[in-house]
C-alpha cells in the first residue's frame, strides 16, 4: 500500500512542476509525455481544432505563465506591506480572467475545463487566438499581434492604443514562437 501511495505522489509531483527547459519546445514535450498528461498531444490537438500553430500556442503560455500551472498575478499591498487583493483574476497556464474563462466554457460547452490543466489551457489559447483571427483579422501565425489581442482583449486590440507592457510581451512571445518553430522542425515533433 505504501509503495502505491509513493508512486502516486511522485506522479502528481511531476505533473505540478514546471518543465526544466522552458525555452526548448522539444525538451518540454519530452518532459511531459505521460500517458494521461501528454503536452505534445494536447498542443497538436489544439492546433488541429483551431488552426493556430503549436509554436504560437506554446509561446503564449511561456510569456503568460512560464508554464506554471498555478500562476497568478502578484498581490497589491495595503499600507505598503500587508498582502491585499490580486491585480486581476488571471489564473493558470493561460492566465485567463474569470469572465473570459466563463465565456469560453459557455461557448465551447467545456464546462469541466480548468485553467490549471495544460490541455484545457492550451485549447483555450487556441480558441482565443482563433477568435482574434475571426474578429480582428489577425493571421493565425502572427504571434506578435495575436499576443497583443490576447493581452488587451479583442476590443482593446481594435482600438490600437497598446501598452508598452503588451508590446514587450508580444515581442518576447514572437521571438519564442520563432525559436520553438525551429526546434520542433529539428526534433521531429508531429
PDB file of C-alpha atoms in Angstrom:
ATOM      1  CA  UNK A   1       0.000   0.000   0.000  1.00  0.00           C
ATOM      2  CA  UNK A   2       2.823   2.355   0.905  1.00  0.00           C
ATOM      3  CA  UNK A   3       4.562   1.789  -2.451  1.00  0.00           C
ATOM      4  CA  UNK A   4       1.373   2.646  -4.360  1.00  0.00           C
ATOM      5  CA  UNK A   5       0.970   5.862  -2.375  1.00  0.00           C
ATOM      6  CA  UNK A   6       4.592   6.874  -3.031  1.00  0.00           C
ATOM      7  CA  UNK A   7       4.238   6.182  -6.751  1.00  0.00           C
ATOM      8  CA  UNK A   8       1.014   8.224  -6.941  1.00  0.00           C
ATOM      9  CA  UNK A   9       2.617  11.134  -5.082  1.00  0.00           C
ATOM     10  CA  UNK A  10       5.651  11.078  -7.384  1.00  0.00           C
ATOM     11  CA  UNK A  11       3.404  11.083 -10.457  1.00  0.00           C
ATOM     12  CA  UNK A  12       1.381  14.001  -9.125  1.00  0.00           C
ATOM     13  CA  UNK A  13       4.522  15.946  -8.193  1.00  0.00           C
ATOM     14  CA  UNK A  14       5.814  15.550 -11.737  1.00  0.00           C
ATOM     15  CA  UNK A  15       2.576  16.967 -13.141  1.00  0.00           C
ATOM     16  CA  UNK A  16       2.695  20.067 -10.965  1.00  0.00           C
ATOM     17  CA  UNK A  17       6.295  21.074 -11.559  1.00  0.00           C
ATOM     18  CA  UNK A  18       7.488  23.496 -14.230  1.00  0.00           C
ATOM     19  CA  UNK A  19       9.483  21.835 -17.033  1.00  0.00           C
ATOM     20  CA  UNK A  20      13.226  22.347 -16.548  1.00  0.00           C
ATOM     21  CA  UNK A  21      13.927  23.672 -20.052  1.00  0.00           C
ATOM     22  CA  UNK A  22      11.074  26.024 -20.929  1.00  0.00           C
ATOM     23  CA  UNK A  23      12.982  27.647 -23.781  1.00  0.00           C
ATOM     24  CA  UNK A  24      13.166  24.389 -25.743  1.00  0.00           C
ATOM     25  CA  UNK A  25       9.874  23.048 -27.096  1.00  0.00           C
ATOM     26  CA  UNK A  26      11.307  19.595 -27.769  1.00  0.00           C
ATOM     27  CA  UNK A  27      12.568  19.332 -24.191  1.00  0.00           C
ATOM     28  CA  UNK A  28       9.214  20.495 -22.823  1.00  0.00           C
ATOM     29  CA  UNK A  29       7.378  17.808 -24.780  1.00  0.00           C
ATOM     30  CA  UNK A  30       9.919  15.145 -23.753  1.00  0.00           C
ATOM     31  CA  UNK A  31       9.440  16.077 -20.097  1.00  0.00           C
ATOM     32  CA  UNK A  32       5.642  15.984 -20.347  1.00  0.00           C
ATOM     33  CA  UNK A  33       4.936  12.907 -22.430  1.00  0.00           C
ATOM     34  CA  UNK A  34       2.907  10.923 -19.936  1.00  0.00           C
ATOM     35  CA  UNK A  35       0.050   8.629 -20.765  1.00  0.00           C
ATOM     36  CA  UNK A  36      -2.556  10.946 -19.232  1.00  0.00           C
ATOM     37  CA  UNK A  37      -0.685  14.263 -19.195  1.00  0.00           C
ATOM     38  CA  UNK A  38       0.843  14.468 -22.678  1.00  0.00           C
ATOM     39  CA  UNK A  39       1.537  18.090 -23.606  1.00  0.00           C
ATOM     40  CA  UNK A  40       2.615  17.333 -27.189  1.00  0.00           C
ATOM     41  CA  UNK A  41      -0.643  15.520 -27.895  1.00  0.00           C
ATOM     42  CA  UNK A  42      -2.662  18.347 -26.291  1.00  0.00           C
ATOM     43  CA  UNK A  43      -0.810  21.047 -28.243  1.00  0.00           C
ATOM     44  CA  UNK A  44      -1.233  19.371 -31.617  1.00  0.00           C
ATOM     45  CA  UNK A  45      -4.878  18.590 -30.880  1.00  0.00           C
ATOM     46  CA  UNK A  46      -5.499  22.304 -30.219  1.00  0.00           C
ATOM     47  CA  UNK A  47      -3.644  23.196 -33.429  1.00  0.00           C
ATOM     48  CA  UNK A  48      -5.808  20.792 -35.474  1.00  0.00           C
ATOM     49  CA  UNK A  49      -9.018  22.048 -33.873  1.00  0.00           C
ATOM     50  CA  UNK A  50      -8.401  25.797 -34.225  1.00  0.00           C
ATOM     51  CA  UNK A  51      -5.632  26.150 -36.821  1.00  0.00           C
ATOM     52  CA  UNK A  52      -3.211  28.024 -34.547  1.00  0.00           C
ATOM     53  CA  UNK A  53       0.371  26.696 -34.886  1.00  0.00           C
ATOM     54  CA  UNK A  54       1.837  24.922 -31.860  1.00  0.00           C
ATOM     55  CA  UNK A  55       4.806  27.340 -31.573  1.00  0.00           C
ATOM     56  CA  UNK A  56       2.367  30.270 -31.239  1.00  0.00           C
ATOM     57  CA  UNK A  57       0.391  28.440 -28.542  1.00  0.00           C
ATOM     58  CA  UNK A  58       3.487  27.405 -26.591  1.00  0.00           C
ATOM     59  CA  UNK A  59       4.990  30.908 -26.834  1.00  0.00           C
ATOM     60  CA  UNK A  60       1.781  32.390 -25.432  1.00  0.00           C
ATOM     61  CA  UNK A  61       1.954  30.068 -22.424  1.00  0.00           C
ATOM     62  CA  UNK A  62       5.678  30.779 -21.980  1.00  0.00           C
ATOM     63  CA  UNK A  63       5.009  34.526 -21.949  1.00  0.00           C
ATOM     64  CA  UNK A  64       1.890  34.411 -19.791  1.00  0.00           C
ATOM     65  CA  UNK A  65       2.796  31.911 -17.076  1.00  0.00           C
ATOM     66  CA  UNK A  66       6.229  30.446 -17.712  1.00  0.00           C
ATOM     67  CA  UNK A  67       4.480  27.035 -17.776  1.00  0.00           C
ATOM     68  CA  UNK A  68       3.397  27.334 -14.123  1.00  0.00           C
ATOM     69  CA  UNK A  69       0.027  25.635 -13.676  1.00  0.00           C
ATOM     70  CA  UNK A  70      -0.955  27.806 -10.715  1.00  0.00           C
ATOM     71  CA  UNK A  71       0.447  31.164 -11.874  1.00  0.00           C
ATOM     72  CA  UNK A  72      -1.364  34.226 -10.527  1.00  0.00           C
ATOM     73  CA  UNK A  73      -0.672  37.946 -10.666  1.00  0.00           C
ATOM     74  CA  UNK A  74       1.050  39.386  -7.603  1.00  0.00           C
ATOM     75  CA  UNK A  75      -0.968  40.789  -4.742  1.00  0.00           C
ATOM     76  CA  UNK A  76      -1.205  44.501  -4.183  1.00  0.00           C
ATOM     77  CA  UNK A  77      -0.024  45.797  -0.802  1.00  0.00           C
ATOM     78  CA  UNK A  78      -2.142  47.662   1.699  1.00  0.00           C
ATOM     79  CA  UNK A  79      -0.145  50.332   3.535  1.00  0.00           C
ATOM     80  CA  UNK A  80       2.872  49.165   1.564  1.00  0.00           C
ATOM     81  CA  UNK A  81       3.392  45.862   3.410  1.00  0.00           C
ATOM     82  CA  UNK A  82       0.121  43.980   4.026  1.00  0.00           C
ATOM     83  CA  UNK A  83      -0.676  41.499   1.228  1.00  0.00           C
ATOM     84  CA  UNK A  84      -4.012  42.528  -0.278  1.00  0.00           C
ATOM     85  CA  UNK A  85      -6.067  41.762  -3.369  1.00  0.00           C
ATOM     86  CA  UNK A  86      -4.624  40.444  -6.620  1.00  0.00           C
ATOM     87  CA  UNK A  87      -4.341  42.796  -9.592  1.00  0.00           C
ATOM     88  CA  UNK A  88      -6.692  40.589 -11.637  1.00  0.00           C
ATOM     89  CA  UNK A  89      -8.454  37.230 -11.613  1.00  0.00           C
ATOM     90  CA  UNK A  90      -5.915  35.686 -14.044  1.00  0.00           C
ATOM     91  CA  UNK A  91      -5.000  32.105 -13.200  1.00  0.00           C
ATOM     92  CA  UNK A  92      -3.111  29.137 -14.543  1.00  0.00           C
ATOM     93  CA  UNK A  93      -1.116  28.345 -17.664  1.00  0.00           C
ATOM     94  CA  UNK A  94      -3.185  30.697 -19.824  1.00  0.00           C
ATOM     95  CA  UNK A  95      -3.635  33.493 -17.269  1.00  0.00           C
ATOM     96  CA  UNK A  96      -7.253  33.682 -18.435  1.00  0.00           C
ATOM     97  CA  UNK A  97      -9.501  36.033 -16.485  1.00  0.00           C
ATOM     98  CA  UNK A  98     -12.592  34.672 -14.731  1.00  0.00           C
ATOM     99  CA  UNK A  99     -15.046  36.273 -17.169  1.00  0.00           C
ATOM    100  CA  UNK A 100     -13.179  35.218 -20.308  1.00  0.00           C
ATOM    101  CA  UNK A 101     -12.796  31.669 -18.998  1.00  0.00           C
ATOM    102  CA  UNK A 102     -16.515  31.501 -18.188  1.00  0.00           C
ATOM    103  CA  UNK A 103     -17.317  32.750 -21.700  1.00  0.00           C
ATOM    104  CA  UNK A 104     -15.034  30.077 -23.207  1.00  0.00           C
ATOM    105  CA  UNK A 105     -16.719  27.306 -21.212  1.00  0.00           C
ATOM    106  CA  UNK A 106     -20.166  28.586 -22.182  1.00  0.00           C
ATOM    107  CA  UNK A 107     -19.371  28.954 -25.906  1.00  0.00           C
ATOM    108  CA  UNK A 108     -17.485  25.656 -26.273  1.00  0.00           C
ATOM    109  CA  UNK A 109     -19.527  23.567 -23.827  1.00  0.00           C
ATOM    110  CA  UNK A 110     -16.362  22.535 -21.972  1.00  0.00           C
ATOM    111  CA  UNK A 111     -17.865  23.041 -18.530  1.00  0.00           C
ATOM    112  CA  UNK A 112     -15.250  20.939 -16.719  1.00  0.00           C
ATOM    113  CA  UNK A 113     -12.268  22.801 -18.229  1.00  0.00           C
ATOM    114  CA  UNK A 114      -9.694  24.010 -15.716  1.00  0.00           C
ATOM    115  CA  UNK A 115      -7.190  26.847 -16.129  1.00  0.00           C
ATOM    116  CA  UNK A 116      -4.625  24.810 -14.187  1.00  0.00           C
ATOM    117  CA  UNK A 117      -4.812  21.883 -16.644  1.00  0.00           C
ATOM    118  CA  UNK A 118      -2.374  22.214 -19.569  1.00  0.00           C
ATOM    119  CA  UNK A 119      -4.654  20.531 -22.091  1.00  0.00           C
ATOM    120  CA  UNK A 120      -7.579  22.803 -21.226  1.00  0.00           C
ATOM    121  CA  UNK A 121      -5.397  25.926 -21.109  1.00  0.00           C
ATOM    122  CA  UNK A 122      -3.727  25.385 -24.481  1.00  0.00           C
ATOM    123  CA  UNK A 123      -7.114  24.662 -26.069  1.00  0.00           C
ATOM    124  CA  UNK A 124      -8.427  27.913 -24.564  1.00  0.00           C
ATOM    125  CA  UNK A 125      -5.495  29.871 -26.012  1.00  0.00           C
ATOM    126  CA  UNK A 126      -6.079  28.306 -29.435  1.00  0.00           C
ATOM    127  CA  UNK A 127      -9.778  29.212 -29.225  1.00  0.00           C
ATOM    128  CA  UNK A 128      -8.976  32.797 -28.180  1.00  0.00           C
ATOM    129  CA  UNK A 129      -6.431  33.256 -30.967  1.00  0.00           C
ATOM    130  CA  UNK A 130      -8.938  31.843 -33.482  1.00  0.00           C
ATOM    131  CA  UNK A 131     -11.442  34.400 -32.207  1.00  0.00           C
ATOM    132  CA  UNK A 132      -8.805  37.129 -32.696  1.00  0.00           C
ATOM    133  CA  UNK A 133      -8.498  35.934 -36.281  1.00  0.00           C
ATOM    134  CA  UNK A 134     -12.265  36.000 -36.767  1.00  0.00           C
ATOM    135  CA  UNK A 135     -12.941  39.328 -35.019  1.00  0.00           C
ATOM    136  CA  UNK A 136      -9.794  41.310 -35.852  1.00  0.00           C
ATOM    137  CA  UNK A 137      -8.458  39.571 -38.957  1.00  0.00           C
ATOM    138  CA  UNK A 138      -5.142  38.655 -37.327  1.00  0.00           C
ATOM    139  CA  UNK A 139      -3.302  35.854 -39.132  1.00  0.00           C
ATOM    140  CA  UNK A 140      -3.137  32.668 -37.048  1.00  0.00           C
ATOM    141  CA  UNK A 141       0.672  32.630 -37.331  1.00  0.00           C
ATOM    142  CA  UNK A 142       1.155  36.322 -36.364  1.00  0.00           C
ATOM    143  CA  UNK A 143       2.329  35.752 -32.816  1.00  0.00           C
ATOM    144  CA  UNK A 144       3.021  39.429 -32.146  1.00  0.00           C
ATOM    145  CA  UNK A 145      -0.489  40.671 -32.973  1.00  0.00           C
ATOM    146  CA  UNK A 146      -2.224  37.615 -31.518  1.00  0.00           C
ATOM    147  CA  UNK A 147      -0.458  38.277 -28.227  1.00  0.00           C
ATOM    148  CA  UNK A 148      -1.459  41.960 -28.263  1.00  0.00           C
ATOM    149  CA  UNK A 149      -5.096  40.899 -28.743  1.00  0.00           C
ATOM    150  CA  UNK A 150      -4.691  38.268 -26.005  1.00  0.00           C
ATOM    151  CA  UNK A 151      -3.287  40.860 -23.602  1.00  0.00           C
ATOM    152  CA  UNK A 152      -5.686  43.743 -24.350  1.00  0.00           C
ATOM    153  CA  UNK A 153      -8.753  41.778 -25.477  1.00  0.00           C
ATOM    154  CA  UNK A 154     -10.401  41.963 -28.871  1.00  0.00           C
ATOM    155  CA  UNK A 155     -11.888  45.416 -28.329  1.00  0.00           C
ATOM    156  CA  UNK A 156      -8.637  46.774 -26.884  1.00  0.00           C
ATOM    157  CA  UNK A 157      -6.718  45.440 -29.857  1.00  0.00           C
ATOM    158  CA  UNK A 158      -9.060  47.100 -32.342  1.00  0.00           C
ATOM    159  CA  UNK A 159      -8.726  50.468 -30.530  1.00  0.00           C
ATOM    160  CA  UNK A 160      -4.989  50.282 -31.238  1.00  0.00           C
ATOM    161  CA  UNK A 161      -3.659  52.021 -28.141  1.00  0.00           C
ATOM    162  CA  UNK A 162      -1.457  49.178 -26.937  1.00  0.00           C
ATOM    163  CA  UNK A 163       0.601  49.423 -23.773  1.00  0.00           C
ATOM    164  CA  UNK A 164       4.351  49.101 -23.635  1.00  0.00           C
ATOM    165  CA  UNK A 165       3.933  46.020 -21.431  1.00  0.00           C
ATOM    166  CA  UNK A 166       1.818  44.330 -24.103  1.00  0.00           C
ATOM    167  CA  UNK A 167       4.305  45.237 -26.840  1.00  0.00           C
ATOM    168  CA  UNK A 168       7.226  43.876 -24.818  1.00  0.00           C
ATOM    169  CA  UNK A 169       5.311  40.664 -24.102  1.00  0.00           C
ATOM    170  CA  UNK A 170       4.326  40.372 -27.767  1.00  0.00           C
ATOM    171  CA  UNK A 171       7.936  40.748 -28.866  1.00  0.00           C
ATOM    172  CA  UNK A 172       9.030  38.114 -26.341  1.00  0.00           C
ATOM    173  CA  UNK A 173       6.245  35.763 -27.497  1.00  0.00           C
ATOM    174  CA  UNK A 174       7.106  36.271 -31.182  1.00  0.00           C
ATOM    175  CA  UNK A 175      10.777  35.519 -30.516  1.00  0.00           C
ATOM    176  CA  UNK A 176       9.878  32.397 -28.525  1.00  0.00           C
ATOM    177  CA  UNK A 177       7.492  31.201 -31.244  1.00  0.00           C
ATOM    178  CA  UNK A 178      10.242  31.541 -33.864  1.00  0.00           C
ATOM    179  CA  UNK A 179      12.626  29.560 -31.663  1.00  0.00           C
ATOM    180  CA  UNK A 180      10.030  26.906 -30.851  1.00  0.00           C
ATOM    181  CA  UNK A 181       9.242  26.555 -34.557  1.00  0.00           C
ATOM    182  CA  UNK A 182      12.905  25.875 -35.430  1.00  0.00           C
ATOM    183  CA  UNK A 183      13.246  23.436 -32.549  1.00  0.00           C
ATOM    184  CA  UNK A 184      10.118  21.470 -33.424  1.00  0.00           C
ATOM    185  CA  UNK A 185      11.285  21.057 -37.024  1.00  0.00           C
ATOM    186  CA  UNK A 186      14.591  19.626 -35.791  1.00  0.00           C
ATOM    187  CA  UNK A 187      13.251  17.266 -33.148  1.00  0.00           C
ATOM    188  CA  UNK A 188      10.655  15.654 -35.363  1.00  0.00           C
ATOM    189  CA  UNK A 189       7.617  16.689 -33.362  1.00  0.00           C
ATOM    190  CA  UNK A 190       4.437  15.591 -35.119  1.00  0.00           C
TER     191      UNK A 190
END
